[in-house]
Amino acid sequence: MKRILITGGAGFVGSHLCERLLNEGNQVICLDNYFTGDKHNIVHLMNNHFFEVIRHDVTMPYYLEVDQIYNLACPASPIHYQFNPIKTVKTSVMGAINMLGLAKRVKARILQASTSEVYGDPEVHPQTESYWGHVNPIGVRSCYDEGKRCAETLFMDYHWQNKVDIKIIRIFNTYGPRMHPNDGRVVSNFIIQALQNKDITIYGDGQQTRSFQYVDDLVEGMIRMMNDSGSFIGPVNMGNPNEFTIFELAQLVVKLTNSKSKLVYLSAPQDDPTQRKPDISLAKEKLNNWEPKIPLEQGLVKTIAYFDNLLKQGL
Ligand code: NAD
Ligand code: UDP
């Protein structure tokens, strides 16, 4: 039985990771300040004696004994990370320093949840890990993108300088039950709009692309990376390589919900990447043929059922 700390454990991805690691017989400690996370995401785990929850902010140090740390604490949707951009940078950078310091002291392995946003609006397609990115350092997304880039730098430097046992994954757009209903992300927005027969808001011309990964596929990849016995530290892309335009996603959501919604076109947000699709060859090669298994339609059906239930409870 391992003792595992998950920062950001009450969030969307973190809550699925807590659940899976508990089911596999580990002791799990969830640390969260509930900025975008919610106790509802983890309440079903609370009667498990091997689950502990700590209300804490990763920008402040925390001392405890653990074997592994998954560092997920950081708001992930543009609405939330742009709400207080200075805090977003602090969470990524000071959070990384505090958790790397903890890992160093207790000799824990630590995995960083980095992001495809380190590639910015990419000029290379699909994105491989060797691509350095095309990021605006002073735009509205910079607090998130540059914070995550700096966190990767810190992880590598703690590894080289202090021999900390690190792993870095770069997560591409992920969706599923327990996404925040008001986080403005495209999957949650479209599903909630469709279920309420409201207009589906396409930003720009809808021809920008994204690749959508179901959360269970990500969790499987994260655990494989954390427990990889080799010397592979990453960074490694984790995402679904099937690419869709935002227009195609809107059509699919309307079809699966039997909705009467119509599609409306609004202006595109600043620095909105025009295309994004991971090259996952490295993950396949290093992580025992890991690749996403759940097709978009199947994952959307589960996510629609979750939001339908949430709406029936009044969100
Ligand atoms: P989320 O917002 O649901 O989860 C983030 C969690 O971190 C929340 O529970 C929040 O309360 C917590 N948190 C935020 N600031 C904190 C702080 N200062 N101290 C302690 N806790 C704090 O987002 P998510 O989608 O679950 O993302 C989890 C991680 O994965 C994030 O680091 C995100 O950058 C990364 N990621 C997610 C995606 C995606 O598509 N979901 C894509 C790329 C990267
Ligand atoms: N988007 C959209 N309508 C919405 C929300 C988002 O057309 O209601 C677009 C957004 O402009 C972007 C894509 O969908 O091109 C994905 O947006 P999201 O915020 O989910 O993720 P990210 O931009 O971080 O990949």
XYZ file of C-alpha atoms and ligand atoms in Angstrom:
384
model
C 0.000 0.000 0.000
C 1.489 3.326 -1.107
C 0.801 6.697 0.519
C -0.077 9.069 -2.298
C -0.632 12.837 -2.222
C -2.821 14.384 -4.923
C -2.783 18.188 -5.031
C -5.912 19.493 -6.732
C -7.565 16.192 -5.783
C -11.049 17.702 -5.433
C -11.040 18.916 -9.030
C -12.280 17.221 -12.174
C -9.238 15.064 -13.046
C -7.985 14.830 -9.445
C -11.218 13.316 -8.140
C -11.084 10.519 -10.744
C -7.452 9.872 -9.853
C -8.263 9.731 -6.096
C -11.040 7.230 -6.809
C -8.922 4.971 -9.010
C -5.918 4.952 -6.644
C -8.151 4.174 -3.647
C -9.797 1.345 -5.600
C -6.334 -0.051 -6.240
C -5.719 -0.247 -2.481
C -3.594 2.845 -1.838
C -3.784 5.449 0.911
C -4.755 8.702 -0.763
C -4.362 12.212 0.615
C -6.260 14.874 -1.314
C -4.981 18.430 -0.838
C -7.096 21.236 -2.275
C -8.084 24.848 -1.595
C -11.462 24.347 -3.376
C -10.914 27.236 -5.791
C -12.357 25.257 -8.680
C -12.665 21.907 -6.937
C -15.725 20.804 -5.025
C -16.389 18.484 -2.100
C -19.212 16.936 -4.136
C -16.529 15.453 -6.408
C -15.011 13.438 -3.549
C -17.840 13.050 -1.031
C -18.445 9.468 -2.172
C -14.876 8.603 -1.137
C -15.098 10.110 2.350
C -16.182 6.957 4.168
C -13.070 5.134 2.963
C -10.666 5.085 5.947
C -7.694 5.250 3.607
C -8.819 8.609 2.170
C -7.816 11.899 3.811
C -8.714 15.416 2.742
C -6.692 18.535 3.570
C -7.847 22.086 2.847
C -4.619 23.827 1.913
C -3.177 26.175 -0.691
C -0.114 24.836 -2.551
C 1.439 28.296 -2.656
C 2.245 27.623 1.026
C 4.561 24.739 2.031
C 3.036 21.582 3.484
C 4.852 18.856 5.373
C 3.844 15.207 5.323
C 5.313 11.778 4.587
C 4.323 10.259 1.253
C 5.696 7.909 -1.410
C 4.233 9.615 -4.463
C 2.897 13.086 -5.322
C 0.634 13.918 -8.257
C 0.772 17.722 -8.632
C -2.509 18.808 -10.227
C -3.364 21.933 -8.242
C -4.049 24.725 -10.740
C -7.224 26.119 -12.281
C -7.393 24.672 -15.798
C -10.122 26.494 -17.691
C -9.539 29.922 -19.241
C -12.369 31.558 -17.216
C -10.935 30.324 -13.943
C -7.228 30.840 -14.606
C -7.855 34.355 -15.961
C -9.977 35.318 -12.915
C -6.840 36.024 -10.854
C -3.860 35.651 -13.210
C -1.236 36.489 -10.580
C -2.594 33.753 -8.342
C -2.517 31.345 -11.301
C 1.190 31.983 -11.836
C 1.836 31.638 -8.095
C -0.073 28.358 -7.974
C 1.952 26.847 -10.814
C 5.348 28.213 -9.809
C 5.243 28.377 -5.995
C 3.124 25.225 -5.922
C 5.809 23.424 -7.947
C 8.585 24.729 -5.674
C 6.726 23.663 -2.520
C 5.816 20.218 -3.817
C 9.295 19.612 -5.292
C 10.775 20.637 -1.930
C 8.513 18.124 -0.219
C 9.434 15.399 -2.743
C 13.121 16.144 -2.221
C 12.895 15.920 1.557
C 10.827 12.738 1.801
C 12.319 11.176 -1.379
C 8.920 10.828 -3.015
C 8.386 10.479 -6.745
C 6.490 13.503 -8.115
C 4.449 13.817 -11.300
C 3.612 17.194 -12.803
C 0.313 17.692 -14.644
C 1.578 19.968 -17.400
C -0.425 20.911 -20.441
C -0.590 21.116 -24.215
C -0.757 24.876 -23.617
C 3.050 24.828 -23.320
C 2.925 24.570 -27.143
C 0.795 27.759 -27.325
C -0.715 28.313 -30.778
C 1.451 25.653 -32.415
C 3.186 26.000 -35.765
C 3.982 22.274 -35.757
C 1.166 19.804 -36.230
C 0.623 17.365 -34.611
C 2.634 18.445 -31.585
C 5.593 16.307 -30.532
C 7.390 16.707 -27.217
C 10.482 18.050 -28.992
C 8.552 21.120 -30.226
C 9.348 24.164 -28.035
C 6.070 25.933 -28.618
C 4.714 29.259 -29.849
C 3.544 31.053 -26.730
C 2.650 34.694 -26.191
C 4.396 35.690 -22.926
C 2.153 38.727 -22.321
C -1.327 37.640 -23.427
C -4.433 36.607 -21.520
C -3.420 32.931 -21.525
C 0.169 33.637 -20.434
C -0.469 33.277 -16.689
C -1.421 29.658 -17.314
C 0.897 28.809 -20.228
C 4.029 30.439 -18.835
C 3.261 29.278 -15.281
C 3.110 25.690 -16.528
C 6.257 26.165 -18.641
C 8.129 27.504 -15.613
C 6.860 24.564 -13.533
C 8.355 22.181 -16.128
C 11.660 24.080 -15.864
C 11.592 23.729 -12.077
C 10.862 20.017 -12.308
C 13.811 19.448 -14.662
C 16.146 21.607 -12.557
C 15.210 19.852 -9.303
C 15.864 16.591 -11.097
C 19.282 17.584 -12.467
C 20.471 19.590 -9.473
C 18.886 17.679 -6.567
C 18.177 14.255 -8.093
C 14.454 14.509 -7.369
C 12.541 11.606 -8.926
C 10.245 13.412 -11.383
C 7.778 12.650 -14.180
C 6.149 15.242 -16.458
C 3.046 14.694 -18.558
C 1.510 17.203 -20.977
C -2.251 16.793 -20.901
C -4.367 17.678 -23.939
C -8.078 18.632 -23.718
C -9.766 16.181 -21.366
C -13.462 15.849 -20.608
C -15.859 13.711 -18.600
C -18.144 13.669 -15.576
C -17.274 16.181 -12.807
C -16.063 18.864 -15.181
C -16.993 22.168 -13.613
C -20.390 23.175 -15.094
C -19.443 26.874 -15.289
C -15.874 26.644 -16.436
C -16.664 27.782 -19.970
C -14.887 24.852 -21.584
C -16.275 23.756 -24.881
C -17.509 20.276 -23.937
C -19.338 21.363 -20.770
C -20.705 24.520 -22.436
C -22.086 22.677 -25.468
C -23.630 19.861 -23.425
C -25.346 22.193 -20.946
C -26.577 24.452 -23.767
C -27.877 21.467 -25.745
C -29.638 19.903 -22.752
C -31.412 23.215 -22.131
C -32.198 23.751 -25.853
C -30.252 27.023 -25.697
C -28.053 28.387 -28.492
C -24.754 26.548 -28.918
C -22.026 29.204 -28.766
C -19.307 28.611 -31.345
C -16.404 31.034 -30.914
C -14.923 32.101 -34.244
C -15.777 30.125 -37.369
C -15.782 26.747 -35.596
C -13.006 25.439 -37.855
C -10.425 25.466 -35.034
C -9.612 21.921 -33.938
C -9.149 20.106 -30.652
C -8.635 16.451 -29.720
C -10.779 15.302 -26.809
C -9.586 12.696 -24.332
C -11.974 10.942 -21.958
C -10.841 11.279 -18.338
C -10.469 7.510 -17.685
C -7.917 7.248 -20.504
C -5.911 10.084 -18.961
C -6.002 8.546 -15.472
C -4.700 5.247 -16.878
C -1.848 7.106 -18.586
C -0.993 9.109 -15.465
C -0.742 5.985 -13.327
C 1.373 4.168 -15.928
C 3.724 7.146 -16.082
C 3.990 7.449 -12.294
C 4.749 3.742 -11.871
C 7.061 3.425 -14.863
C 10.141 1.656 -13.567
C 12.506 2.947 -16.248
C 14.484 6.161 -16.337
C 11.897 7.884 -18.549
C 10.906 11.223 -16.983
C 9.101 12.855 -19.919
C 7.719 15.285 -20.799
C 5.229 13.043 -22.533
C 2.020 13.994 -24.338
C -1.250 12.515 -23.089
C -4.254 13.126 -25.245
C -6.517 11.592 -27.822
C -5.065 11.987 -31.331
C -8.500 12.014 -33.012
C -8.989 15.601 -34.097
C -12.370 17.341 -34.490
C -13.382 20.846 -35.459
C -15.429 22.712 -32.873
C -18.255 22.756 -35.437
C -18.173 18.925 -35.624
C -18.254 18.708 -31.842
C -21.305 20.989 -31.716
C -23.125 18.830 -34.277
C -22.319 15.639 -32.388
C -23.517 17.038 -29.056
C -26.789 18.224 -30.641
C -27.320 14.766 -32.151
C -26.566 12.849 -28.930
C -28.834 15.044 -26.808
C -31.676 15.196 -29.365
C -31.531 18.919 -28.846
C -33.454 21.699 -30.571
C -30.536 24.100 -30.050
C -29.207 26.076 -32.989
C -25.568 26.952 -33.577
C -24.583 30.620 -33.182
C -21.233 32.159 -34.023
C -19.536 34.580 -31.600
C -16.160 36.297 -31.838
C -13.062 34.168 -31.161
C -11.194 34.719 -27.881
C -7.716 36.307 -27.972
C -4.857 33.860 -28.657
C -7.257 30.972 -29.247
C -5.115 28.165 -30.734
C -6.340 27.267 -34.229
C -5.404 23.601 -34.096
C -4.312 21.103 -31.503
C -3.611 17.396 -31.755
C -1.089 15.354 -29.816
C 1.513 13.076 -31.290
C 1.372 10.238 -28.766
C 4.095 7.990 -30.247
C 6.347 8.578 -27.237
C 3.650 7.592 -24.721
C 2.894 4.453 -26.734
C 6.553 3.493 -26.912
C 7.447 4.189 -23.278
C 4.226 3.358 -21.453
C 3.425 -0.149 -22.599
C 1.364 0.843 -25.640
C -0.779 3.344 -23.752
C -3.343 4.999 -25.976
C -6.847 6.350 -25.429
C -9.524 3.659 -25.726
C -12.773 5.599 -25.392
C -14.147 7.138 -28.608
C -15.586 10.663 -28.434
C -19.184 9.573 -28.908
C -18.991 7.030 -26.061
C -17.344 9.495 -23.678
C -19.835 12.208 -24.569
C -22.763 9.910 -23.752
C -21.383 9.398 -20.204
C -20.677 13.105 -19.794
C -24.138 14.065 -21.056
C -25.705 11.694 -18.491
C -23.681 13.390 -15.733
C -24.730 16.926 -16.704
C -28.337 15.833 -17.257
C -28.427 14.591 -13.681
C -26.753 17.768 -12.417
C -29.316 19.940 -14.210
C -32.165 17.885 -12.730
C -30.706 18.640 -9.279
C -30.575 22.364 -10.174
C -26.770 22.275 -10.891
P -9.831 21.643 -12.015
O -9.893 23.128 -11.987
O -11.090 20.866 -11.970
O -8.885 21.094 -10.868
C -7.847 21.846 -10.285
C -7.896 21.650 -8.794
O -6.818 22.391 -8.194
C -9.188 22.169 -8.167
O -9.712 21.224 -7.270
C -8.753 23.444 -7.451
O -9.569 23.770 -6.348
C -7.333 23.091 -7.067
N -6.485 24.261 -6.845
C -6.370 25.363 -7.650
N -5.494 26.220 -7.115
C -5.040 25.647 -5.958
C -4.133 26.058 -4.959
N -3.490 27.243 -5.031
N -3.914 25.225 -3.908
C -4.556 24.034 -3.818
N -5.451 23.601 -4.730
C -5.677 24.407 -5.793
O -8.994 21.280 -13.337
P -8.692 19.863 -13.988
O -9.268 19.903 -15.340
O -9.029 18.768 -13.069
O -7.105 19.955 -14.134
C -6.219 19.299 -13.243
C -4.781 19.550 -13.693
O -4.593 19.043 -15.013
C -4.423 21.037 -13.728
O -3.100 21.197 -13.261
C -4.502 21.369 -15.198
O -3.628 22.424 -15.536
C -4.081 20.064 -15.846
N -4.641 19.957 -17.202
C -5.977 19.701 -17.390
C -6.476 19.647 -18.678
C -7.934 19.371 -18.965
O -8.323 19.354 -20.135
N -8.747 19.112 -17.970
C -5.616 19.858 -19.775
C -4.285 20.131 -19.532
C -3.800 20.166 -18.244
N -15.220 27.250 -27.586
C -16.388 27.511 -28.284
N -17.536 27.707 -27.585
C -17.606 27.633 -26.232
C -16.409 27.349 -25.522
C -15.230 27.171 -26.227
O -16.393 27.574 -29.522
O -18.702 27.814 -25.673
C -13.993 27.008 -28.356
C -12.781 27.820 -27.887
O -12.757 29.082 -28.496
C -11.639 26.928 -28.326
C -12.196 25.504 -28.181
O -13.626 25.648 -28.158
O -11.341 27.154 -29.678
C -11.751 24.798 -26.925
O -11.963 25.653 -25.819
P -11.726 25.213 -24.317
O -11.842 26.437 -23.465
O -12.576 24.050 -23.991
O -10.227 24.657 -24.286
P -8.818 25.269 -24.773
O -9.039 26.506 -25.576
O -8.073 25.502 -23.520
O -8.279 24.171 -25.600
